[in-house]
Amino acid sequence: MNLTLKNLNKIAVLGTGNVGQAIAKALSSKNYNVTIGTRDVSQTMAKDKPDNMGNLPISIMLKENTNINLSTFQEAIVDADLIVLAVGGSNVFSVLDLAGPIQAETVVIDITNPLDFSKGFPPSLFTDSTESLAEKIQSKYPHIKLVKSLNTMANSIMLTPDVLKDQGSNFICGNDSGAKEIVKELFVTFGWDKTSIIDLGDLSGSRGMEMILPLWIKIFQSILILK
Ligand SMILES: NC(=O)c1ccc[n+]([C@@H]2O[C@H](COP(=O)([O-])OP(=O)(O)OC[C@H]3O[C@@H](n4cnc5c(N)ncnc54)[C@H](OP(=O)(O)O)[C@@H]3O)[C@@H](O)[C@H]2O)c1
């Protein structure tokens, strides 16, 4: 069945971090059937304290949002109409391996960034300017319809753009125009103005979207320092 906004129901959000939590909460507030994927449900639920960055564990969020499910990456994608990739860039391929086969033609929104923290902060990128992480994912999984978006903004804005006075730019790109249109329509239902959604064309547009991160991090750092 071709995905439309009308038949969109089950959404798998792969990732239990800040991004996965924010996206899952927003989607669930619009009554989508949301399942978050993790490696090990009982280990994840056993974490009940903020991590060393102060991020709240998902167990707390799930207690307040009982309509959101948590399952393994593999179970989460079963019959999913839409998949959202919300894990660190360096873990994307392990997570996709754990998830197992994704149904052909599934629309996958990729929010990840190819950040390399191996030398500490600020991170560098582990990709070069000729092939983005999104392109690497699409090339390994040619049967899915990958749409890159939301990776250039804070998770507190992604599906709640009304918190901004000026929405700025929400970049999007992907090789399948139909998949992109559905994702754009979905964004509009969350308050994104059509004129703020900037379509960069095919997936090669994701190179710039990912390369913006070093600048994004510098700005973020300078705001924190100024505070
Ligand atoms: N933070 C933001 O506001 C923001 C903004 C724009 C884009 N992004 C991008 O969004 C993505 C998600 O960010 P985040 O901060 O929410 O993610 P995160 O906390 O780094 O990712 C958490 C997820 O990664 C999984 N994971 C960790 N190590 C793993 C490993 N070795 N193998 C397999 N899975 C592993 C965890 O699995 P378990 O659940 O099993 O622990 C968890 O589901 C990143 O690519 C980030 O660059 C973030």
XYZ file of N, CA and C in Angstrom, residues 77-182:
318
model
N 9.869 -2.114 14.156
C 9.633 -1.821 12.727
C 8.596 -2.744 12.081
N 8.126 -3.746 12.825
C 7.149 -4.665 12.231
C 5.886 -3.882 11.858
N 5.489 -3.980 10.607
C 4.293 -3.303 10.077
C 4.320 -1.783 10.225
N 5.502 -1.220 10.431
C 5.555 0.250 10.563
C 5.281 0.893 9.202
N 4.409 1.901 9.202
C 4.131 2.646 7.965
C 5.248 3.646 7.705
N 5.880 4.067 8.791
C 6.919 5.091 8.699
C 7.950 4.789 9.779
N 9.214 4.985 9.440
C 10.291 4.774 10.428
C 11.059 6.090 10.582
N 11.391 6.419 11.808
C 12.193 7.617 12.060
C 13.520 7.157 12.657
N 14.621 7.566 12.033
C 15.956 7.201 12.538
C 16.445 8.292 13.463
N 16.549 7.980 14.758
C 16.928 8.996 15.750
C 17.988 8.435 16.690
N 19.091 8.011 16.088
C 20.219 7.507 16.890
C 21.477 8.238 16.436
N 22.529 8.162 17.247
C 23.791 8.792 16.858
C 24.257 8.227 15.514
N 24.831 9.100 14.680
C 25.232 8.678 13.341
C 26.137 7.458 13.337
N 27.041 7.369 14.333
C 27.991 6.253 14.319
C 27.313 4.927 14.664
N 26.078 4.992 15.162
C 25.366 3.748 15.517
C 24.266 3.368 14.524
N 24.075 4.177 13.499
C 22.958 3.927 12.578
C 22.993 2.519 11.989
N 24.188 2.107 11.507
C 24.206 0.814 10.814
C 24.043 -0.353 11.784
N 24.552 -0.210 13.030
C 24.302 -1.295 14.005
C 22.820 -1.377 14.307
N 22.183 -0.195 14.441
C 20.751 -0.192 14.774
C 19.946 -0.803 13.618
N 20.301 -0.449 12.383
C 19.568 -1.004 11.248
C 19.810 -2.512 11.133
N 21.011 -2.955 11.480
C 21.283 -4.400 11.497
C 20.396 -5.083 12.523
N 20.321 -4.471 13.726
C 19.486 -5.060 14.785
C 18.014 -5.066 14.386
N 17.584 -4.014 13.678
C 16.170 -3.917 13.285
C 15.810 -5.014 12.286
N 16.762 -5.372 11.444
C 16.483 -6.419 10.451
C 15.795 -5.847 9.224
N 15.282 -6.765 8.353
C 14.771 -6.322 7.059
C 13.630 -5.309 7.178
N 13.760 -4.234 6.440
C 12.703 -3.219 6.383
C 11.923 -3.474 5.102
N 10.606 -3.391 5.222
C 9.754 -3.643 4.051
C 10.102 -2.686 2.914
N 10.062 -3.195 1.688
C 10.366 -2.355 0.529
C 9.442 -1.148 0.495
N 9.971 -0.036 0.042
C 9.216 1.204 -0.165
C 8.864 1.941 1.121
N 9.322 1.421 2.269
C 9.001 2.110 3.525
C 9.666 3.494 3.544
N 8.887 4.480 3.967
C 9.439 5.832 4.095
C 10.197 5.910 5.425
N 11.439 6.365 5.351
C 12.285 6.459 6.550
C 12.783 7.902 6.664
N 12.456 8.548 7.770
C 12.958 9.915 7.985
C 14.274 9.813 8.746
N 15.313 10.389 8.170
C 16.644 10.308 8.771
C 17.007 11.646 9.420
N 17.105 11.619 10.767
C 17.431 12.856 11.511
C 18.891 12.834 11.954
N 19.619 11.788 11.595
C 20.940 11.572 12.202
C 22.024 12.513 11.652
N 23.072 12.626 12.415
C 24.236 13.399 11.974
C 25.495 12.555 12.114
N 26.411 12.679 11.151
C 27.624 11.842 11.174
C 28.697 12.415 12.096
N 28.363 12.536 13.375
C 29.288 13.180 14.314
C 30.269 12.155 14.893
N 31.526 12.570 14.914
C 32.592 11.712 15.439
C 33.120 12.348 16.729
N 32.784 11.718 17.853
C 33.197 12.254 19.164
C 34.477 11.579 19.665
N 35.147 10.814 18.778
C 36.277 10.016 19.274
C 37.411 10.890 19.810
N 37.459 12.153 19.362
C 38.531 13.044 19.886
C 37.918 14.086 20.815
N 36.756 13.799 21.343
C 36.124 14.714 22.304
C 35.247 15.749 21.637
N 35.066 16.871 22.326
C 34.153 17.916 21.874
C 34.950 19.135 21.428
N 34.621 19.846 20.369
C 33.500 19.552 19.491
C 33.800 18.375 18.559
N 32.762 17.682 18.150
C 32.974 16.523 17.272
C 33.345 16.958 15.856
N 33.956 16.049 15.115
C 34.157 16.282 13.674
C 33.124 15.432 12.927
N 33.169 15.447 11.615
C 32.258 14.604 10.824
C 33.033 13.386 10.335
N 32.401 12.223 10.348
C 33.120 11.044 9.847
C 32.832 10.771 8.368
N 32.105 11.701 7.736
C 31.857 11.572 6.297
C 32.671 12.660 5.595
N 32.787 12.566 4.257
C 33.401 13.679 3.548
C 32.338 14.352 2.685
N 32.751 15.375 1.942
C 31.760 16.208 1.253
C 31.207 15.558 -0.015
N 31.654 14.338 -0.324
C 31.149 13.718 -1.558
C 30.113 12.628 -1.297
N 29.957 12.224 -0.032
C 28.906 11.234 0.273
C 28.465 11.417 1.719
N 27.189 11.756 1.879
C 26.657 11.990 3.224
C 26.314 10.666 3.902
N 26.030 10.760 5.189
C 25.568 9.565 5.898
C 24.229 9.099 5.306
N 23.354 10.047 4.996
C 22.060 9.679 4.411
C 22.255 8.910 3.103
N 23.197 9.360 2.284
C 23.457 8.661 1.012
C 24.022 7.258 1.269
N 24.855 7.152 2.309
C 25.409 5.832 2.640
C 24.275 4.885 3.055
N 23.326 5.412 3.850
C 22.208 4.569 4.302
C 21.365 4.158 3.085
N 21.046 5.137 2.226
C 20.212 4.840 1.055
C 20.914 3.827 0.140
N 22.235 3.958 0.051
C 22.950 3.054 -0.844
C 22.973 1.623 -0.274
N 23.042 1.503 1.060
C 23.013 0.147 1.650
C 21.597 -0.437 1.631
N 20.592 0.439 1.692
C 19.184 -0.014 1.712
C 18.431 0.660 0.559
N 18.733 0.254 -0.688
C 18.146 0.961 -1.837
C 16.630 0.809 -1.932
N 16.061 -0.168 -1.225
C 14.612 -0.416 -1.349
C 13.776 0.486 -0.438
N 14.422 1.268 0.441
C 13.630 2.155 1.316
C 13.614 3.561 0.701
N 12.628 4.350 1.145
C 12.539 5.724 0.626
C 13.023 6.660 1.729
N 14.294 6.995 1.646
C 14.905 7.793 2.712
C 14.661 9.287 2.486
N 14.201 9.927 3.534
C 13.985 11.376 3.490
C 14.812 11.978 4.619
N 15.723 12.876 4.263
C 16.544 13.521 5.299
C 15.877 14.815 5.712
N 15.725 15.006 7.004
C 15.196 16.283 7.494
C 15.422 16.387 8.995
N 15.185 17.547 9.545
C 15.178 17.859 10.979
C 16.544 17.771 11.658
N 17.590 17.342 10.926
C 18.889 17.147 11.585
C 19.590 18.458 11.897
N 19.088 19.571 11.351
C 19.790 20.852 11.546
C 19.170 21.708 12.642
N 18.251 21.130 13.413
C 17.604 21.949 14.461
C 17.524 21.168 15.775
N 17.316 21.889 16.863
C 17.223 21.244 18.175
C 15.936 20.414 18.250
N 15.997 19.352 19.039
C 14.829 18.454 19.114
C 13.595 19.162 19.684
N 13.817 20.229 20.436
C 12.685 20.950 21.037
C 11.874 21.721 19.995
N 12.360 21.735 18.771
C 11.702 22.495 17.700
C 11.118 21.570 16.632
N 11.727 20.399 16.475
C 11.473 19.545 15.304
C 10.002 19.416 14.917
N 9.172 19.022 15.891
C 7.745 18.879 15.569
C 6.905 19.854 16.401
N 7.580 20.883 16.935
C 6.866 21.927 17.679
C 7.386 23.298 17.250
N 7.286 23.602 15.946
C 7.884 24.848 15.442
C 7.203 26.099 15.981
N 6.024 25.943 16.569
C 5.317 27.116 17.094
C 6.068 27.786 18.238
N 7.040 27.087 18.828
C 7.816 27.714 19.904
C 8.706 28.836 19.358
N 8.856 28.882 18.028
C 9.728 29.901 17.410
C 8.909 31.099 16.947
N 9.498 32.306 17.100
C 8.850 33.504 16.545
C 8.987 33.472 15.031
N 10.199 33.095 14.594
C 10.472 32.988 13.153
C 10.934 31.557 12.922
N 10.206 30.834 12.092
C 10.499 29.402 11.951
C 11.856 29.106 11.316
N 12.417 30.033 10.553
C 13.688 29.728 9.877
C 13.472 28.665 8.818
N 14.502 27.859 8.570
C 14.434 26.898 7.459
C 14.417 25.465 7.960
N 13.474 24.716 7.437
C 13.415 23.281 7.702
C 13.778 22.583 6.390
N 15.045 22.151 6.298
C 15.522 21.543 5.045
C 15.018 20.113 4.913
N 14.802 19.720 3.680
C 14.367 18.347 3.418
C 14.961 17.925 2.077
N 15.317 16.647 1.964
C 15.733 16.142 0.645
C 15.530 14.633 0.618
N 15.546 14.085 -0.580
C 15.342 12.646 -0.740
C 15.155 12.335 -2.210
N 15.407 11.080 -2.561
C 15.325 10.709 -3.983
C 13.900 10.448 -4.437
N 12.991 10.178 -3.488
C 11.612 9.852 -3.868
C 10.707 11.057 -3.566
N 10.182 11.673 -4.632
C 9.386 12.895 -4.444
C 8.118 12.604 -3.650
N 7.484 11.454 -3.909
C 6.239 11.123 -3.196
C 6.483 11.045 -1.692
N 7.576 10.380 -1.320
C 7.898 10.223 0.110
C 8.147 11.593 0.739
N 8.850 12.434 -0.009
C 9.138 13.780 0.518
C 7.849 14.566 0.724
N 6.924 14.427 -0.227
C 5.669 15.189 -0.119
C 4.892 14.766 1.126
N 4.863 13.458 1.419
C 4.145 12.993 2.616
C 4.794 13.556 3.878
